[in-house]
Short mmCIF file of C-alpha atoms and ligand atoms in Angstrom, two decimals:
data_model
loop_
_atom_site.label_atom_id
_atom_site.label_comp_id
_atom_site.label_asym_id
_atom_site.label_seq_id
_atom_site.Cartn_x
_atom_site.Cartn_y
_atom_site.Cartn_z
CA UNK A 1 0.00 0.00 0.00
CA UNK A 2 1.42 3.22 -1.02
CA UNK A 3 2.31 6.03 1.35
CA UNK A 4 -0.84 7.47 3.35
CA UNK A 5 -2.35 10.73 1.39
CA UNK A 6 -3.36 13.42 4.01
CA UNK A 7 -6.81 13.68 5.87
CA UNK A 8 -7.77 10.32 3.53
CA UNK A 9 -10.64 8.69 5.29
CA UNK A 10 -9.71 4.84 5.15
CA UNK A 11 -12.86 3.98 3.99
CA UNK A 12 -15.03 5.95 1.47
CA UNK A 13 -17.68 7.36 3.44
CA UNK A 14 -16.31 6.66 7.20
CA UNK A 15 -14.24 9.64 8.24
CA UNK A 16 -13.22 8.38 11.81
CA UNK A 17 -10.13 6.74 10.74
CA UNK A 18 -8.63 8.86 8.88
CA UNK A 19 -4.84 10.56 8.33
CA UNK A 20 -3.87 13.92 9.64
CA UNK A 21 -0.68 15.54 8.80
CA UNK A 22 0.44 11.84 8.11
CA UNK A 23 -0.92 10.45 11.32
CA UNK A 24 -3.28 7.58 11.19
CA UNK A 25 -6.12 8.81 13.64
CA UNK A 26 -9.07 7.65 15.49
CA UNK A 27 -11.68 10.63 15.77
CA UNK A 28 -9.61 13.03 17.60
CA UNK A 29 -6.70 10.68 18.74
CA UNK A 30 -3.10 9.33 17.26
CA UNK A 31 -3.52 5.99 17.40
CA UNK A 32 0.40 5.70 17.50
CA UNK A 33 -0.32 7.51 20.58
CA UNK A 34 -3.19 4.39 21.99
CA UNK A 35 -0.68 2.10 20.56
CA UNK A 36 2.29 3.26 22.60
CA UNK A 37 0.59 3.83 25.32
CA UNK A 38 -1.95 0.68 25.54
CA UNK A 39 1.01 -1.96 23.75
CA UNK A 40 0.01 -4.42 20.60
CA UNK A 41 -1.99 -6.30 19.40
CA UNK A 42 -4.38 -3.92 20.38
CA UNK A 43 -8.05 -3.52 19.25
CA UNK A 44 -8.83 0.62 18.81
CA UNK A 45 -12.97 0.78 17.92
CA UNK A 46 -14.37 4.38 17.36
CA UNK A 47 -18.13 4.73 18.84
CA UNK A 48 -18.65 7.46 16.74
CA UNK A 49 -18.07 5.10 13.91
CA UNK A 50 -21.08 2.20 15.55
CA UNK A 51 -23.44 4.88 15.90
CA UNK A 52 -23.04 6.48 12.72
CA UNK A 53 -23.75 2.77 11.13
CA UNK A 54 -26.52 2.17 12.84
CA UNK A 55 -27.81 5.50 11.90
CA UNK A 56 -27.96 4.27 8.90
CA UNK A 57 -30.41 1.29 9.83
CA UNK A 58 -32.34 3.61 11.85
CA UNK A 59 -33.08 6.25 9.44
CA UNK A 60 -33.95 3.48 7.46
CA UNK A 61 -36.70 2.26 9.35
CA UNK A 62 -38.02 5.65 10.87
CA UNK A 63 -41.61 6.09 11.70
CA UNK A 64 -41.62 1.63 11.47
CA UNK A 65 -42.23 -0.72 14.40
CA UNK A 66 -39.14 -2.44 14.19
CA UNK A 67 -36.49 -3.57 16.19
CA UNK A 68 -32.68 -3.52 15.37
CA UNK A 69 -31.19 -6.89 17.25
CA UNK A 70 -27.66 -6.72 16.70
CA UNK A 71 -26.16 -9.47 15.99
CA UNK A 72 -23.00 -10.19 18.72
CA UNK A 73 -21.66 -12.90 17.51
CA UNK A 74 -19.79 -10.33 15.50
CA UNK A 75 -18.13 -8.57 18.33
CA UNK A 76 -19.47 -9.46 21.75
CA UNK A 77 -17.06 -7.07 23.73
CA UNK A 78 -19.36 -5.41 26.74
CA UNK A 79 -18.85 -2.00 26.25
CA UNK A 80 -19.76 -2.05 22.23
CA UNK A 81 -22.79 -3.87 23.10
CA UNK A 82 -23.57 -1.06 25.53
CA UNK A 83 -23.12 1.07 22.96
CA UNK A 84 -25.76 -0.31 20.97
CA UNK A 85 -27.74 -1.49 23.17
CA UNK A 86 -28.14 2.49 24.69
CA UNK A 87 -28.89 3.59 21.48
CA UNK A 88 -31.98 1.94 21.44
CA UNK A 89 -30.82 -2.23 19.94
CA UNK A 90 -32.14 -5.48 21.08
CA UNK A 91 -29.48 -8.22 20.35
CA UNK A 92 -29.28 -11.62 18.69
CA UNK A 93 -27.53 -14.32 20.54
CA UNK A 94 -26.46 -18.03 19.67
CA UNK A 95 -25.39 -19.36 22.92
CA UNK A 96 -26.17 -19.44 26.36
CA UNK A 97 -22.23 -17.59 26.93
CA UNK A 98 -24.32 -14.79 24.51
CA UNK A 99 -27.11 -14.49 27.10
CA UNK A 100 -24.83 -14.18 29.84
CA UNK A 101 -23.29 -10.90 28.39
CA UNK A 102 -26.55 -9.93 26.78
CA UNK A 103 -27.71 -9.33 30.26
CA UNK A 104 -24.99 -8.10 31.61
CA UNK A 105 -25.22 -5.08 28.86
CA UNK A 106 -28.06 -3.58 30.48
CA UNK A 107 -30.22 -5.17 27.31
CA UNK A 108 -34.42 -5.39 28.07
CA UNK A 109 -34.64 -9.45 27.68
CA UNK A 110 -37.72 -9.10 25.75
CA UNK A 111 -35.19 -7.46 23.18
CA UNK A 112 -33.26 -10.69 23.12
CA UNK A 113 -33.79 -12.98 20.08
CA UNK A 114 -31.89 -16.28 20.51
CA UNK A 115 -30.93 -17.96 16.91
CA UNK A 116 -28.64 -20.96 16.37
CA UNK A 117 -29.15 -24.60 14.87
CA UNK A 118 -28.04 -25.98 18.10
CA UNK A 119 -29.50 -24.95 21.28
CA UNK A 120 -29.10 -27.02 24.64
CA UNK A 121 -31.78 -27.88 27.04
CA UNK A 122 -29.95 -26.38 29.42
CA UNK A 123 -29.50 -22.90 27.18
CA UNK A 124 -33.38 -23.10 26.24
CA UNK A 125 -34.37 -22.84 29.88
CA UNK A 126 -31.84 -19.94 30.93
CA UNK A 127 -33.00 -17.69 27.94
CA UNK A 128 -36.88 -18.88 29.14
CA UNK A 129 -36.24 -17.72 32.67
CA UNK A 130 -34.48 -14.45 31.29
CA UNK A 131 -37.84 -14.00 29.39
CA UNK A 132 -36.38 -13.54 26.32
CA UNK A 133 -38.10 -12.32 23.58
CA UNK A 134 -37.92 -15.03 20.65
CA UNK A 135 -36.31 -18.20 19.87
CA UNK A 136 -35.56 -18.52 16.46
CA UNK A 137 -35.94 -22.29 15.86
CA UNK A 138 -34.27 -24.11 13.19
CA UNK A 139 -35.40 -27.70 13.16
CA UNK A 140 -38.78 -29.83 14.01
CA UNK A 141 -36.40 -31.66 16.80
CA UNK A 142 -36.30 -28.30 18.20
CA UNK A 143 -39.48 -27.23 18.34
CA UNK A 144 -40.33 -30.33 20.23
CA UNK A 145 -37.16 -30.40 22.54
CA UNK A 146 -38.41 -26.58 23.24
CA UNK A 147 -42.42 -27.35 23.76
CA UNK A 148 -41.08 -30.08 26.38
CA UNK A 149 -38.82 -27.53 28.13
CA UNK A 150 -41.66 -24.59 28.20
CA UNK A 151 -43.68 -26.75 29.81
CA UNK A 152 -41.92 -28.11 32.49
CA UNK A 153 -41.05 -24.87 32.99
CA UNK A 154 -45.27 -24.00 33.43
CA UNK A 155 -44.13 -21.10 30.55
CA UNK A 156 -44.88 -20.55 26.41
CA UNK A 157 -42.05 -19.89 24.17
CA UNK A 158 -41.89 -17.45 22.33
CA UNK A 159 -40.73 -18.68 18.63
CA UNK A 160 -40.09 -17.91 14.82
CA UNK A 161 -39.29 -20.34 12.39
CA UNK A 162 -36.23 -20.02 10.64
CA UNK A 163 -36.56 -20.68 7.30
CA UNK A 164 -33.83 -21.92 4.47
CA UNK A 165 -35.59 -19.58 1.33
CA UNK A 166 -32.43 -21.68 -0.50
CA UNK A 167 -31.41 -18.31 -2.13
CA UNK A 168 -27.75 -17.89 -3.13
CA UNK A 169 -26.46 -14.63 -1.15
CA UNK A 170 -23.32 -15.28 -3.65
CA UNK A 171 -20.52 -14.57 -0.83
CA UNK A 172 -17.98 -16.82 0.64
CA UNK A 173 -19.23 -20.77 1.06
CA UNK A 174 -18.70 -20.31 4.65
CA UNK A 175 -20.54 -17.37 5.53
CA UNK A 176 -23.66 -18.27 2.97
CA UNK A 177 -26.49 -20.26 5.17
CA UNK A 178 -29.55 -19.74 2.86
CA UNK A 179 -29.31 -22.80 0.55
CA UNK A 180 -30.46 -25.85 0.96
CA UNK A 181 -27.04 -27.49 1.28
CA UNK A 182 -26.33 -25.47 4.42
CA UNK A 183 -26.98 -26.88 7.56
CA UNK A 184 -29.34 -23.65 8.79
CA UNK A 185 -33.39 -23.53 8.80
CA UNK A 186 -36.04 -25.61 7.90
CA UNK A 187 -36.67 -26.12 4.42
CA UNK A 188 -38.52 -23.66 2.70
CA UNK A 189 -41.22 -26.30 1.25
CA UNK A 190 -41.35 -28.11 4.75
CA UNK A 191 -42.06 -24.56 6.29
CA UNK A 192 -45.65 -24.69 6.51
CA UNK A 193 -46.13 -28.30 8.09
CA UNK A 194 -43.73 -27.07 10.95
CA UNK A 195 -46.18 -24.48 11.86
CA UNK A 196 -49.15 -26.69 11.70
CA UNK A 197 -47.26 -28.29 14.16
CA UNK A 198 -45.62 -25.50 16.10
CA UNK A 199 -49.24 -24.03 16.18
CA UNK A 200 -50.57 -27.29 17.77
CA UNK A 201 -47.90 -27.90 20.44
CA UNK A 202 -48.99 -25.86 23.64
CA UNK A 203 -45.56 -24.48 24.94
CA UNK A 204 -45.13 -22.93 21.82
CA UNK A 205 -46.40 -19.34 20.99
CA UNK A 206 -45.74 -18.60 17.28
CA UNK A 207 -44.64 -14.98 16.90
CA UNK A 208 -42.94 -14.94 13.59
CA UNK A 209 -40.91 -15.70 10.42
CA UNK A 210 -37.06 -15.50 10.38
CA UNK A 211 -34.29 -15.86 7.55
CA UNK A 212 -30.36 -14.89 7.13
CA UNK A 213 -29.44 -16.01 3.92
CA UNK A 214 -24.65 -15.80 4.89
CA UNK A 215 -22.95 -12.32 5.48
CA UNK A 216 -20.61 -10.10 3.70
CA UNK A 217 -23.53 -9.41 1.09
CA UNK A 218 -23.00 -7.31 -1.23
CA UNK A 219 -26.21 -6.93 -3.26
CA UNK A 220 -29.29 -6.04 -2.65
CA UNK A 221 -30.93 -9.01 -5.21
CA UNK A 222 -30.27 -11.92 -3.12
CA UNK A 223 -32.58 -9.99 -0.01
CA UNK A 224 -35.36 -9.20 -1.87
CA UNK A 225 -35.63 -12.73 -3.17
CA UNK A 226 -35.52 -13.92 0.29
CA UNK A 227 -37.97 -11.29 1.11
CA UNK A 228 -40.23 -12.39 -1.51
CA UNK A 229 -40.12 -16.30 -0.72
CA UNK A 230 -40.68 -15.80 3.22
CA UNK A 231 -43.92 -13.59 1.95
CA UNK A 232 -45.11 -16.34 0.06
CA UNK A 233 -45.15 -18.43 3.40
CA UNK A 234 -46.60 -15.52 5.54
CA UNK A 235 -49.28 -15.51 2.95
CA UNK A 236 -49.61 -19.00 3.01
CA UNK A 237 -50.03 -19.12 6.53
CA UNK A 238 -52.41 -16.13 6.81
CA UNK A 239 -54.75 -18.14 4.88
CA UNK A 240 -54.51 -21.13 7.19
CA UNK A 241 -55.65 -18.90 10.38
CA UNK A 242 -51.56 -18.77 11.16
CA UNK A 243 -51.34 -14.89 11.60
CA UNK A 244 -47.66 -14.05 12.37
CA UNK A 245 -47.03 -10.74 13.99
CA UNK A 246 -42.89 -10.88 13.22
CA UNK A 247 -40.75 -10.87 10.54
CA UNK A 248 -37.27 -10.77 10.85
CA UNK A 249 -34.94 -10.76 7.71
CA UNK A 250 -31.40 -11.36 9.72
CA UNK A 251 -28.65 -10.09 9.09
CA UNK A 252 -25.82 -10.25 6.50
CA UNK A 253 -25.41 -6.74 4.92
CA UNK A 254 -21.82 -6.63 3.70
CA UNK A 255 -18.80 -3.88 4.49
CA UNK A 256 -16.15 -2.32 2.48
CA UNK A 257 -12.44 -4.03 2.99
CA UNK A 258 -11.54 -3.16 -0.42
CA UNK A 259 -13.48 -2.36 -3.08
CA UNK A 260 -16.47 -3.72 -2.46
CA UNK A 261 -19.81 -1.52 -2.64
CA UNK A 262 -22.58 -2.76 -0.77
CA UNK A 263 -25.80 -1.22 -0.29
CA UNK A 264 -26.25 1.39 1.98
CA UNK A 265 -28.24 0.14 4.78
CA UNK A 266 -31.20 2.78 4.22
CA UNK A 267 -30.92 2.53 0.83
CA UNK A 268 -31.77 -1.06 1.32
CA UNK A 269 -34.19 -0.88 3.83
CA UNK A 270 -36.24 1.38 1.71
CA UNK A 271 -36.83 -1.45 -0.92
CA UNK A 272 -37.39 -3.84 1.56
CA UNK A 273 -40.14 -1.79 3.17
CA UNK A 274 -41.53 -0.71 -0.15
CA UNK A 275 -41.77 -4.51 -0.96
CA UNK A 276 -43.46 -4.93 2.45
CA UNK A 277 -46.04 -2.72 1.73
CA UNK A 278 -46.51 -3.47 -1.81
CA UNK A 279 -47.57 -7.10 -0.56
CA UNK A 280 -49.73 -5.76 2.02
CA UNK A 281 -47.15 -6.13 5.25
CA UNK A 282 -45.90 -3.20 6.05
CA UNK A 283 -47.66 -3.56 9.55
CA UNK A 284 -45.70 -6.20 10.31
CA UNK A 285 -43.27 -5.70 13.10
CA UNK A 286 -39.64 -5.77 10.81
CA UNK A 287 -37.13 -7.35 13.10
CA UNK A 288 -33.66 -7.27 11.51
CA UNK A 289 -30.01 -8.85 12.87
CA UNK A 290 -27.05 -6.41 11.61
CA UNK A 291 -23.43 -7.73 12.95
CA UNK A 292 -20.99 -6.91 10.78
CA UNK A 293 -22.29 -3.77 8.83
CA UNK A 294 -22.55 -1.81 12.37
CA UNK A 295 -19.22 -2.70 13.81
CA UNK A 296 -16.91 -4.35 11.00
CA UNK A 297 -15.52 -0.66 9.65
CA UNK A 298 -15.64 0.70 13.21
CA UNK A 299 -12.69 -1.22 14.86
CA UNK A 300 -8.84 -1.67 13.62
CA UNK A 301 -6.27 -3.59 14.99
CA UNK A 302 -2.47 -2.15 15.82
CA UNK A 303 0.41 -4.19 15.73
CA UNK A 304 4.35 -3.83 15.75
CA UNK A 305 6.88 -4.41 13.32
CA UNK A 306 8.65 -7.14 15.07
CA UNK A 307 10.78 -8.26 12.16
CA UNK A 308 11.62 -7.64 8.36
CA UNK A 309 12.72 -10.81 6.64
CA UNK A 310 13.84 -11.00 2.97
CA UNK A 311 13.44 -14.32 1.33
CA UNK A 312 14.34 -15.82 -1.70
CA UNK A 313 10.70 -16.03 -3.22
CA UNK A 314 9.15 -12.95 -1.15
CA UNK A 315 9.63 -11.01 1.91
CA UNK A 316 8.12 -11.09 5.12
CA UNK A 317 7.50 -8.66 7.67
CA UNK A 318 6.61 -10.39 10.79
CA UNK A 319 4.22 -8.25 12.90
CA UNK A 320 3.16 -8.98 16.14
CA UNK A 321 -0.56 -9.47 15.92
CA UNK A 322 -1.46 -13.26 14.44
CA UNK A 323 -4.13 -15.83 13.10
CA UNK A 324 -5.04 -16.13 16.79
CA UNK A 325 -5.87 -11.97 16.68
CA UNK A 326 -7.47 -11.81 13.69
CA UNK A 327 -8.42 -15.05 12.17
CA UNK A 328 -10.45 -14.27 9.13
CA UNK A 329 -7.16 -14.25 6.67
CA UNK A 330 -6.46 -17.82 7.43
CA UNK A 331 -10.49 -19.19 7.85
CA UNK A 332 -11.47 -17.51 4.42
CA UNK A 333 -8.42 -15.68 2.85
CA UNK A 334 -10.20 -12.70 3.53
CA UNK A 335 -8.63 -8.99 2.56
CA UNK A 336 -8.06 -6.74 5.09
CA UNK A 337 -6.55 -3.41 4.10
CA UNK A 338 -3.06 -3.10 6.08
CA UNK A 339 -1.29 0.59 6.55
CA UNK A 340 1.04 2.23 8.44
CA UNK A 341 0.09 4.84 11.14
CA UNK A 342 2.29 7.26 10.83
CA UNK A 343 4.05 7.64 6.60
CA UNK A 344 8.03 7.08 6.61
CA UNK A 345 10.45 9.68 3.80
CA UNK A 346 13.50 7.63 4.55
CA UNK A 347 12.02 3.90 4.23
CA UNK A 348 11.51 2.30 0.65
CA UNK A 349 8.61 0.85 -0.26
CA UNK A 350 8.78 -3.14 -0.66
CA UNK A 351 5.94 -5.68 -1.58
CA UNK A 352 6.10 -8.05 1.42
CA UNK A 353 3.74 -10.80 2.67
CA UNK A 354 2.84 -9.62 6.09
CA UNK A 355 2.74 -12.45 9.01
CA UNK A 356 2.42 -13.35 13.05
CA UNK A 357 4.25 -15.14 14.85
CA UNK A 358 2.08 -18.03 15.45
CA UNK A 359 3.77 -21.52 14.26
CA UNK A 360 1.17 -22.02 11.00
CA UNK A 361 2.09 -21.37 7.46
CA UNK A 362 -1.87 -20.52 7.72
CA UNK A 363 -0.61 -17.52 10.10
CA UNK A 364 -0.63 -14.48 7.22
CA UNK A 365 -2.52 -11.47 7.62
CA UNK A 366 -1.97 -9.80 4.22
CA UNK A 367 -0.23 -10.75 1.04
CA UNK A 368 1.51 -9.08 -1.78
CA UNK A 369 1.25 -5.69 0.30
CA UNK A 370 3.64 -2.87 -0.76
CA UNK A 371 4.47 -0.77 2.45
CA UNK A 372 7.17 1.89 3.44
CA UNK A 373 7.95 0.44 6.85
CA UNK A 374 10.59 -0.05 9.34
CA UNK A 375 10.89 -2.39 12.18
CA UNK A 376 9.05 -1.27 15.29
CA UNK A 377 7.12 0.81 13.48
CA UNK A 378 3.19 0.44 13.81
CA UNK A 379 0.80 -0.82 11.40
CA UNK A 380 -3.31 -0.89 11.54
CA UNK A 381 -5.37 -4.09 10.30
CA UNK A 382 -8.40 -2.18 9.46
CA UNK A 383 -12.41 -3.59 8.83
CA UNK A 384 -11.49 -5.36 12.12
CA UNK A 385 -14.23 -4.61 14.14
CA UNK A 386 -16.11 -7.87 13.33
CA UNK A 387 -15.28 -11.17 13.67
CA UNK A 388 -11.75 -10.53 14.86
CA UNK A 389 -11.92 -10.26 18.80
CA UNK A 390 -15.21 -12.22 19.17
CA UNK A 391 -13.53 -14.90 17.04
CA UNK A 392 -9.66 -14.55 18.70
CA UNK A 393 -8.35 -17.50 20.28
CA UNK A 394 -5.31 -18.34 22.72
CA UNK A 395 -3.75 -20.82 20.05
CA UNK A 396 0.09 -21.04 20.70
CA UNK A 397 -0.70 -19.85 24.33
CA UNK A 398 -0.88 -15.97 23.65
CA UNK A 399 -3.34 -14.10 25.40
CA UNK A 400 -6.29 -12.13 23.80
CA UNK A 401 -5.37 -8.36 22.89
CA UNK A 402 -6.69 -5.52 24.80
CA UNK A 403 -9.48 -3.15 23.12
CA UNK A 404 -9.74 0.41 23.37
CA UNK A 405 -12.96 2.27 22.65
CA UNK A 406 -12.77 6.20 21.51
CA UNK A 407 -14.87 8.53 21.77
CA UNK A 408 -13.89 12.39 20.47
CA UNK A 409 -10.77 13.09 21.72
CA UNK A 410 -11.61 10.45 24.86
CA UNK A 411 -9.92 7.12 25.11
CA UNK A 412 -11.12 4.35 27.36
CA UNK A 413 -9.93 0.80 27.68
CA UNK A 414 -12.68 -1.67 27.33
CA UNK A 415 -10.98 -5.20 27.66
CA UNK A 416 -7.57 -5.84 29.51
CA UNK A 417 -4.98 -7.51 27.86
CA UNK A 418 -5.02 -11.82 28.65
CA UNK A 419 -1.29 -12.64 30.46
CA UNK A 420 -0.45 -15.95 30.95
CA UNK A 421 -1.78 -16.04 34.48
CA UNK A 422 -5.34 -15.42 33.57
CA UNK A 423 -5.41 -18.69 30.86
CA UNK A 424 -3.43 -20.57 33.31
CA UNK A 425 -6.33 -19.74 36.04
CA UNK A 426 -8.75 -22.35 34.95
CA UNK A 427 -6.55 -25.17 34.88
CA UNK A 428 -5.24 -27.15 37.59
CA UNK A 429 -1.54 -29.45 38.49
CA UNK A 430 -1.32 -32.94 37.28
CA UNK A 431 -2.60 -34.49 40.86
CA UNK A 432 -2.95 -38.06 39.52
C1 LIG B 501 -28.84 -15.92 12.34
C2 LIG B 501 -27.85 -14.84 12.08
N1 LIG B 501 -28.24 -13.57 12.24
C3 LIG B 501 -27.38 -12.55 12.03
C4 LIG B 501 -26.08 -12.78 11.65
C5 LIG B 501 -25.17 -11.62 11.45
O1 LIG B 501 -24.69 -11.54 10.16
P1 LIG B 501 -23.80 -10.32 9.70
O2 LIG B 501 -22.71 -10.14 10.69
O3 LIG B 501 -23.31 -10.71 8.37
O4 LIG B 501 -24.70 -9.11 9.64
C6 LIG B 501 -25.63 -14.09 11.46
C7 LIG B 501 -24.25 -14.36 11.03
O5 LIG B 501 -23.85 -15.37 10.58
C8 LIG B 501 -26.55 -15.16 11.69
O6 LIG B 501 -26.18 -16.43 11.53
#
């Protein structure tokens, strides 16, 4: 990547990371200066940046009973759910570890929607008692393992049906879950007997219809074909006496990482709501599940030059933030846009392929990148806001980065860095 150009937002359209006078900032702040002061790997998320996304969403559906349930599987960190949560979101969980922090965010519970193809007994019950607000159930062997549950509890669950519209949401194989060969919802032609029976089984309240056809979407086509097939059904069921007061059309709105140029969220919404109506739903309440397009583009991640190393075929520069930090290089050889914080005069730029220091060949964050860089000199992995942390591991036994949230000219750490002690905390001495 060449040299930074001056006051350059990274992204088109999202000014809060952005160069100044060849700084790399963060709304008002040098993030060499969060860097420095904080160490690396370290997580820098501008709240500016979450708001303004989910501005977007929420001008979209102004004057609309809807809900906005973000999705946190994305980035589950407590103080960006507060974020949202504070600025009026519900949120979408998948586990009963999801719950726990749900709560903890300050969330109303009826605001909760709980999604996932594989829900426990035990995980049913705890989202029950929290009095959650829908369970998005994805198979007839859940619907029954959930009536049982409800009523030993003496309670009704709330549900929606996921359904599989088996649209193609072209994007990566593993983030697409709306054909038929993926393992998620019930088939789209199998949708109506499983309310018949959801209908008849009496710890089961039907509320409403639910799809997410993958993520990093990038057109607007493969929604409103979705849209259109879970009409059909709500039509379908209308006329059996089913009335369904929900729908919720998931998530899955793509981001910008390179050159990509997804739909504006309101710009989206509006055809979605225009289809709505057109079809005679528009009173429906519109329940949608936005991860990735609120927080991807509002987090980067710092690291250090640790090493350059010339090679005979390419050169590396071995940073020191890895696979285990931001995983989504090695799980789908996803792009992340990789640039310097502050722009050097006296170093040349070289292509090099830029690494961790985790013991994989897998362990690359960016390849073929041209930078002007020295060693200890910082760099930013940027789109990082989702499904980096929330998907960071402790492979080769490093701890978790810290994260820092910003706000104006105001810097607060949101997540201490992991040492040693903390991983070694939950295990015990061979006694045996
Ligand atoms: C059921 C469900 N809802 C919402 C999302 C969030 O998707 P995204 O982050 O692409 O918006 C996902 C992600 O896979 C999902 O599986």
């Amino acid at each position: 990547m060449s040299a930074p150009c001056p006051a350059a937002p990274l992204v088109p359209g999202h000014p809060f990371f952005h160069y100044a006078d060849g700084h790399l900032m963060v709304e008002g702040l040098a993030l060499t200066d969060l860097a420095r002061q904080h160490g690396t790997p370290l997580f820098v998320y501008s709240q500016a940046a979450l708001l303004d996304a989910l501005a977007a969403y929420q001008r979209g559906l102004a004057g609309r009973n809807a809900l906005i349930c973000y999705a946190m599987k994305a980035n589950s960190t407590l103080a960006l759910l507060q974020t949202l949560v504070q600025a009026g979101c519900g949120l979408d969980i998948v586990s009963g570890g999801e719950l726990v922090r749900a709560l903890r965010s300050g969330v109303d519970p009826n605001h909760i929607v709980f999604s996932g193809v594989g829900k426990t007994r035990l995980e049913m019950r705890q989202a029950m008692q929290a009095g959650i607000g829908c369970f998005n159930v994805e198979s007839l062997a859940e619907l029954e393992v959930l009536n049982h549950e409800a009523l030993a509890l003496g309670r009704q669950a709330p549900v929606s049906l996921r359904v599989n519209p088996d649209v193609d949401a072209r994007t990566h194989p593993y983030i697409s879950t709306g054909l038929k060969a993926n393992k998620f919802g019930i088939a789209h032609e199998q949708a109506l007997a499983a309310y018949r029976r959801a209908v008849a089984l009496p710890g089961l309240k039907v509320l409403g219809i639910d799809c997410h056809i993958g993520s990093q979407i990038t057109d607007s086509a493969p929604y409103l074909d979705a849209l259109e097939r879970v009409l059909d059904l709500v039509q379908a069921l209308a006329q059996e006496g089913i009335a369904l007061e929900h729908i919720d059309l998931g998530g899955g709105l793509g981001i910008t990482y390179q050159d990509e140029t997804p739909p504006a969220a309101d710009h989206l919404l509006a055809q979605v709501l225009q289809r709505l109506d057109a079809r005679g739903f528009g009173a429906h309440r519109l329940l949608l599940e936005p991860g990735r397009s609120l927080v991807g583009n509002a987090g980067v991640c710092l690291t250090e030059v640790l090493y350059r190393k010339p090679g005979t075929e390419k050169n590396f520069l071995i940073v020191d933030a890895a696979m285990n930090d931001l995983p989504r290089p090695a799980l789908y050889e996803a792009w992340q846009a990789i640039v310097p914080l502050q722009g050097h005069s006296d170093a040349a730029p070289e292509p090099y392929e830029v690494v961790g220091p985790v013991c994989e060949s897998g362990d690359w964050l960016g390849r073929a990148r041209t930078l002007a860089v020295r060693e200890g000199d910082y760099l930013a992995v940027c789109s990082a806001g989702a499904y980096c942390m929330s998907m960071a591991s402790n492979y080769n036994s490093r701890g978790r980065a810290a994260e820092v949230l910003v706000t104006g000219q105001s810097a607060q750490l949101i997540r201490q860095r992991e040492n040693p002690d903390d991983a070694l905390q939950l295990e015990r001495d061979l006694t045996l």
